CSV table of N, CA and C in Angstrom, one decimal:
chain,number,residue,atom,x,y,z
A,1,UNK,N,9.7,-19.6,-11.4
A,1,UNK,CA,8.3,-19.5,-11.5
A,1,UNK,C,7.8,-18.4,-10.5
A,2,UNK,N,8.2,-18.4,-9.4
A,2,UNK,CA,7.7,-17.5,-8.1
A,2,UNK,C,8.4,-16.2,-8.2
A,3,UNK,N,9.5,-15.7,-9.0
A,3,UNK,CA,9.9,-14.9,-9.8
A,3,UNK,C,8.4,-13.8,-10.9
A,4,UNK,N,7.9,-14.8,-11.5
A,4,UNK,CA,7.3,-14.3,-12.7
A,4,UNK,C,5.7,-13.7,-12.1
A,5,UNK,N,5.5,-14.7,-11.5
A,5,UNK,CA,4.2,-14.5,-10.3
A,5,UNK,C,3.9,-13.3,-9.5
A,6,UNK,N,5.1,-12.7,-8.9
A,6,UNK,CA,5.9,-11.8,-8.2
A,6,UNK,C,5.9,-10.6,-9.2
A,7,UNK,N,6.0,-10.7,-10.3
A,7,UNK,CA,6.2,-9.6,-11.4
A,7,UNK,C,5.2,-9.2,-11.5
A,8,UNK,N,4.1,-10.6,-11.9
A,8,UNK,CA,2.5,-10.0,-12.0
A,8,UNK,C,1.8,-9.4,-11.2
A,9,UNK,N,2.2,-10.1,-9.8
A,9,UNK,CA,1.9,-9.2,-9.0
A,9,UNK,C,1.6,-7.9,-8.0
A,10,UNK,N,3.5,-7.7,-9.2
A,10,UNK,CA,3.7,-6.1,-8.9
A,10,UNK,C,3.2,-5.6,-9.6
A,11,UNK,N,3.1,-6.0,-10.7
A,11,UNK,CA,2.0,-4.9,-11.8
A,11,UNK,C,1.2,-4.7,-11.9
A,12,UNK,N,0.3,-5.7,-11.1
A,12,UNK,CA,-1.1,-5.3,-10.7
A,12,UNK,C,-1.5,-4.6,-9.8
A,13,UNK,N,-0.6,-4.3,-8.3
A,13,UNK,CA,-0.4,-3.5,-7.6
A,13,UNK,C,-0.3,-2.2,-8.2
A,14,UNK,N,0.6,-1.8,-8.8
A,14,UNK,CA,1.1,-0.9,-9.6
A,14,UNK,C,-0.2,-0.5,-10.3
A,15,UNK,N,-0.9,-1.0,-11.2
A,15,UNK,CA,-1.5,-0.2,-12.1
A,15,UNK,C,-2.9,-0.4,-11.1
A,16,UNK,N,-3.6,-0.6,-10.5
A,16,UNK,CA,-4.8,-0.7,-9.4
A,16,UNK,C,-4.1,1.0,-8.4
A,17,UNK,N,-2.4,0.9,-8.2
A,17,UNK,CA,-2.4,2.4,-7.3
A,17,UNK,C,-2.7,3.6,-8.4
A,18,UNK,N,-2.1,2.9,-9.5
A,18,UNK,CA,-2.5,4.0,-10.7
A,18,UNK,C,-3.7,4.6,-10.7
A,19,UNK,N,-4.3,3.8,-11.1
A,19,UNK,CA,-5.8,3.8,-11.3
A,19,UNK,C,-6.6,5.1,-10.3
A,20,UNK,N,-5.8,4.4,-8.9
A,20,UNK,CA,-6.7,5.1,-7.7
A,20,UNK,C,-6.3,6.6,-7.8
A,21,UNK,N,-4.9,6.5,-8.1
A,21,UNK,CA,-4.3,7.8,-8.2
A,21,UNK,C,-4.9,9.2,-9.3
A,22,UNK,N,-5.6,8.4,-10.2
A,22,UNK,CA,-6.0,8.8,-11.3
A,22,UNK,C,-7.0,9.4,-11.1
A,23,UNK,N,-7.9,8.2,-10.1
A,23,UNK,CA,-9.4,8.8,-10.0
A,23,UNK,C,-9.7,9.8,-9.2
A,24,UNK,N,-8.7,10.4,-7.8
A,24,UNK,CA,-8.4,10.7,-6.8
A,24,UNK,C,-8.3,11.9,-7.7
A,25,UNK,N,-7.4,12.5,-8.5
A,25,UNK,CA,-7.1,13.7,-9.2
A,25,UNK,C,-8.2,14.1,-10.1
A,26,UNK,N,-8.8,12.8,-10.5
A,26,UNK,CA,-10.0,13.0,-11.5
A,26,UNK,C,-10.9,13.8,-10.6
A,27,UNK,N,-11.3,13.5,-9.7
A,27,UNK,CA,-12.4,13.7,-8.5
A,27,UNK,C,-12.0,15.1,-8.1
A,28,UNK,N,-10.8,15.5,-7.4
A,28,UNK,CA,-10.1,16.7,-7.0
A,28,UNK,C,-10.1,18.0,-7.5
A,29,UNK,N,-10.1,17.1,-9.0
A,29,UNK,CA,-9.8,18.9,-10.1
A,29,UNK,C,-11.0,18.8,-11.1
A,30,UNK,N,-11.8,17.9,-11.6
A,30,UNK,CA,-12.9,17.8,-11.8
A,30,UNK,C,-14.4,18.0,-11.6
A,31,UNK,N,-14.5,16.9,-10.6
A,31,UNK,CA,-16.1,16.5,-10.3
A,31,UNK,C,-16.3,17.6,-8.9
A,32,UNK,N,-15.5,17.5,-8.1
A,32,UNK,CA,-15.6,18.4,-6.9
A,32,UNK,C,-15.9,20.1,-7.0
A,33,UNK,N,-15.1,20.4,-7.9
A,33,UNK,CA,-15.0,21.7,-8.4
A,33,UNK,C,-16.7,22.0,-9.2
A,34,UNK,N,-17.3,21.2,-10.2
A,34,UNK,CA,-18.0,21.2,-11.1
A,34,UNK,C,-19.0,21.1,-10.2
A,35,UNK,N,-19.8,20.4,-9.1
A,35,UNK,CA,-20.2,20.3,-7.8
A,35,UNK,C,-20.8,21.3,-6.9
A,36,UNK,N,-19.3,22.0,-6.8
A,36,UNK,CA,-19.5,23.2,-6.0
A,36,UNK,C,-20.1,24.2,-7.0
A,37,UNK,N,-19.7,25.1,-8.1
A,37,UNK,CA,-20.4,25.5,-8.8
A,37,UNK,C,-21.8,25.4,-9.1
A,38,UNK,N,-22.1,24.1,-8.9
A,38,UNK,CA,-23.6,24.1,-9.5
A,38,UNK,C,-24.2,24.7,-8.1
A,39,UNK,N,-23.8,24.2,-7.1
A,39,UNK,CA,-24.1,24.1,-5.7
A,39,UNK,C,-24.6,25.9,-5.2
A,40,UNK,N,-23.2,26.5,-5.9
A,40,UNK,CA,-23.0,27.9,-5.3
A,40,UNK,C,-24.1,28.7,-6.5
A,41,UNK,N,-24.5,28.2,-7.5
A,41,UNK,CA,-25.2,28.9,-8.6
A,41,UNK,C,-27.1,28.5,-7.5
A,42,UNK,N,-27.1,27.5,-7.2
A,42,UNK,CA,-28.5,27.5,-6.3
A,42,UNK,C,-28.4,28.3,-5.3
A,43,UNK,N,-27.1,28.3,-5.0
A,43,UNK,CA,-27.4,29.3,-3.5
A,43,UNK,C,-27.2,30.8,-3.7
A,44,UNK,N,-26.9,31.0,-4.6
A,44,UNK,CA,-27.0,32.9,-5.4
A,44,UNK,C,-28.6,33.0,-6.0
A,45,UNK,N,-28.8,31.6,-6.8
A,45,UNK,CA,-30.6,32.3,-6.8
A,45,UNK,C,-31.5,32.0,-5.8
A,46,UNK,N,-31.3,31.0,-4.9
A,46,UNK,CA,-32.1,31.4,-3.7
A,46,UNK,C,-31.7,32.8,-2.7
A,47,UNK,N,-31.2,33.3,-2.6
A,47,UNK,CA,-31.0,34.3,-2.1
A,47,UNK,C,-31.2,35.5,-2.5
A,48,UNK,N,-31.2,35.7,-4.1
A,48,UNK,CA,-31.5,36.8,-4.8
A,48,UNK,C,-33.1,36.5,-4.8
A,49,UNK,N,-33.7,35.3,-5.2
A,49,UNK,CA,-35.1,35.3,-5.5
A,49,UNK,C,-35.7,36.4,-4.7
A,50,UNK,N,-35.4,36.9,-3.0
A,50,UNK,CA,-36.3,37.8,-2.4
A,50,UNK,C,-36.8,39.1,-3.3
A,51,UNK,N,-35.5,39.4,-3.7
A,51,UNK,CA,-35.0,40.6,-4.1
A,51,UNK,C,-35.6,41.5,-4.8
A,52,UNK,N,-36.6,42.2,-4.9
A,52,UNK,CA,-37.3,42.5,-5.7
A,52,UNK,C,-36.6,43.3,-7.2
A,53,UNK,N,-37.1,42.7,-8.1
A,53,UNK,CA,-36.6,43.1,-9.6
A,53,UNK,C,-35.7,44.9,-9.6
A,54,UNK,N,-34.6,44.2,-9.6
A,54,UNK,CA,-34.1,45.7,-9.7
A,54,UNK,C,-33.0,45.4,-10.8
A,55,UNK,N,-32.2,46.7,-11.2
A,55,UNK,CA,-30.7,46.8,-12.5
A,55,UNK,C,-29.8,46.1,-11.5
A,56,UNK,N,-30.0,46.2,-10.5
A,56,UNK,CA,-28.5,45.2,-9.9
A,56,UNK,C,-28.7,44.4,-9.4
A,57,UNK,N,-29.3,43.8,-9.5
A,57,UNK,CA,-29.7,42.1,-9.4
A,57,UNK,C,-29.1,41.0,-10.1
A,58,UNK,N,-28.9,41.1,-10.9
A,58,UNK,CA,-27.6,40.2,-11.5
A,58,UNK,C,-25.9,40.4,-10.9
A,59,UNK,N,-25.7,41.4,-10.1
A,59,UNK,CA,-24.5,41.9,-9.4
A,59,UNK,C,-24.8,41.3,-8.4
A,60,UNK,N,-25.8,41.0,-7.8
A,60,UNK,CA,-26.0,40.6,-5.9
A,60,UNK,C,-25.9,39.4,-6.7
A,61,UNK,N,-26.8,38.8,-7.4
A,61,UNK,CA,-26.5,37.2,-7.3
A,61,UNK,C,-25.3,37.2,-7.6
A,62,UNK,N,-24.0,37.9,-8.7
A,62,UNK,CA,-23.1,37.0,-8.7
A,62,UNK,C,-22.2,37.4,-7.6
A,63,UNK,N,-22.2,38.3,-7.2
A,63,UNK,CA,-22.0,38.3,-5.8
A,63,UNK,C,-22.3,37.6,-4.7
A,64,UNK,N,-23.3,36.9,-4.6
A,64,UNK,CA,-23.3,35.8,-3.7
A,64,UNK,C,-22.9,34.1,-4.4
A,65,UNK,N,-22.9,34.5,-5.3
A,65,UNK,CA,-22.2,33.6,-6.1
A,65,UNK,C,-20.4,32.9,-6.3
A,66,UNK,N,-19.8,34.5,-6.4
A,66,UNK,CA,-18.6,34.7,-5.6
A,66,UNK,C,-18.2,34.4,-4.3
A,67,UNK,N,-19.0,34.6,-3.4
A,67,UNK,CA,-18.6,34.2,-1.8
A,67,UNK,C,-18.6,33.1,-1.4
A,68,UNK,N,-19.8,32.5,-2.2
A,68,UNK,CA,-19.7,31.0,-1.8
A,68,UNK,C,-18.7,30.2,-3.2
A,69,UNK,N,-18.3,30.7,-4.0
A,69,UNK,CA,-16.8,30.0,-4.5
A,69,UNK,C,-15.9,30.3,-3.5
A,70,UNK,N,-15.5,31.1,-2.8
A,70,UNK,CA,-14.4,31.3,-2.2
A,70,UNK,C,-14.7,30.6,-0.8
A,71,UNK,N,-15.8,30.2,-0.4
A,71,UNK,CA,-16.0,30.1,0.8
A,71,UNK,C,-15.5,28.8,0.3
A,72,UNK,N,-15.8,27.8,-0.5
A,72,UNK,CA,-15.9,26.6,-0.8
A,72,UNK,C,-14.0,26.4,-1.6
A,73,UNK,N,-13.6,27.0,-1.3
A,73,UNK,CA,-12.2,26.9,-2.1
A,73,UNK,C,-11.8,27.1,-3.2
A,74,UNK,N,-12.3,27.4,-3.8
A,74,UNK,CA,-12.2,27.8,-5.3
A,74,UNK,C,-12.3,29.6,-5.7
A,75,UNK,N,-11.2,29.3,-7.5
A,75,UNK,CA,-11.2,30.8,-6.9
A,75,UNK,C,-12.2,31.6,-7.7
A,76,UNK,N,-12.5,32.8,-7.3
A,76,UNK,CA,-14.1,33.5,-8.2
A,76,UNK,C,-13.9,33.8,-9.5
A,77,UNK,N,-12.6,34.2,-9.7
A,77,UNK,CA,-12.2,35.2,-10.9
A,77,UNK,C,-12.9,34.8,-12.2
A,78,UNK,N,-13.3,36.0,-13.4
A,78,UNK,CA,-13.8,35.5,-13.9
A,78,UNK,C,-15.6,34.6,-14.6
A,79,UNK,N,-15.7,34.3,-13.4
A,79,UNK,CA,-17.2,33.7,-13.0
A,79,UNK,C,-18.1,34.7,-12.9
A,80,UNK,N,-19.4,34.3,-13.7
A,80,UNK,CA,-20.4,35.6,-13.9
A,80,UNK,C,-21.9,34.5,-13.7
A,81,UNK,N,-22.8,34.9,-12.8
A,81,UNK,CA,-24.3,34.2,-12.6
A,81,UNK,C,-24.8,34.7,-13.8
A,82,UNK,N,-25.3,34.2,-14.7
A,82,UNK,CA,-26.4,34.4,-15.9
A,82,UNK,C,-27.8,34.3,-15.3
A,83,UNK,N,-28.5,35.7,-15.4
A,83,UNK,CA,-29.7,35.8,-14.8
A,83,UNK,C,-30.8,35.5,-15.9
């Protein structure tokens, strides 16, 4: 009987480290990343808002858009600010 008990109880161990392990990677490569982005798109239009309307104003913001992906660990490539 303290056999079978012992089984359940590893499996409940087991699938609860699962779980955590799941959420941990969920969070990592997901929600963090998705986060930062939104985070770094506020902080390229606050910083461009000064700017007075010019043709390269969409280049400074994603350029400050870019620095703060990389500042934040992530990589820029690819990523364009929609003005």
């Amino acid at each position: 009987i303290n056999s079978v008990e012992d089984m359940k109880k590893e499996r409940l161990i087991f699938t609860f480290s699962l779980m955590a392990v799941a959420l941990l990677l969920f969070y990592w490569f997901q929600w963090r990343p998705s986060e930062i982005r939104k985070d770094c798109v506020v902080y390229a239009k606050t910083n461009t808002k000064d700017i007075r309307p010019r043709t390269d104003t969409p280049a400074v913001a994603n350029n400050y858009y870019r620095d703060c992906l990389a500042r934040n660990g992530l990589k820029p490539e690819s990523l364009f600010v929609n003005q």
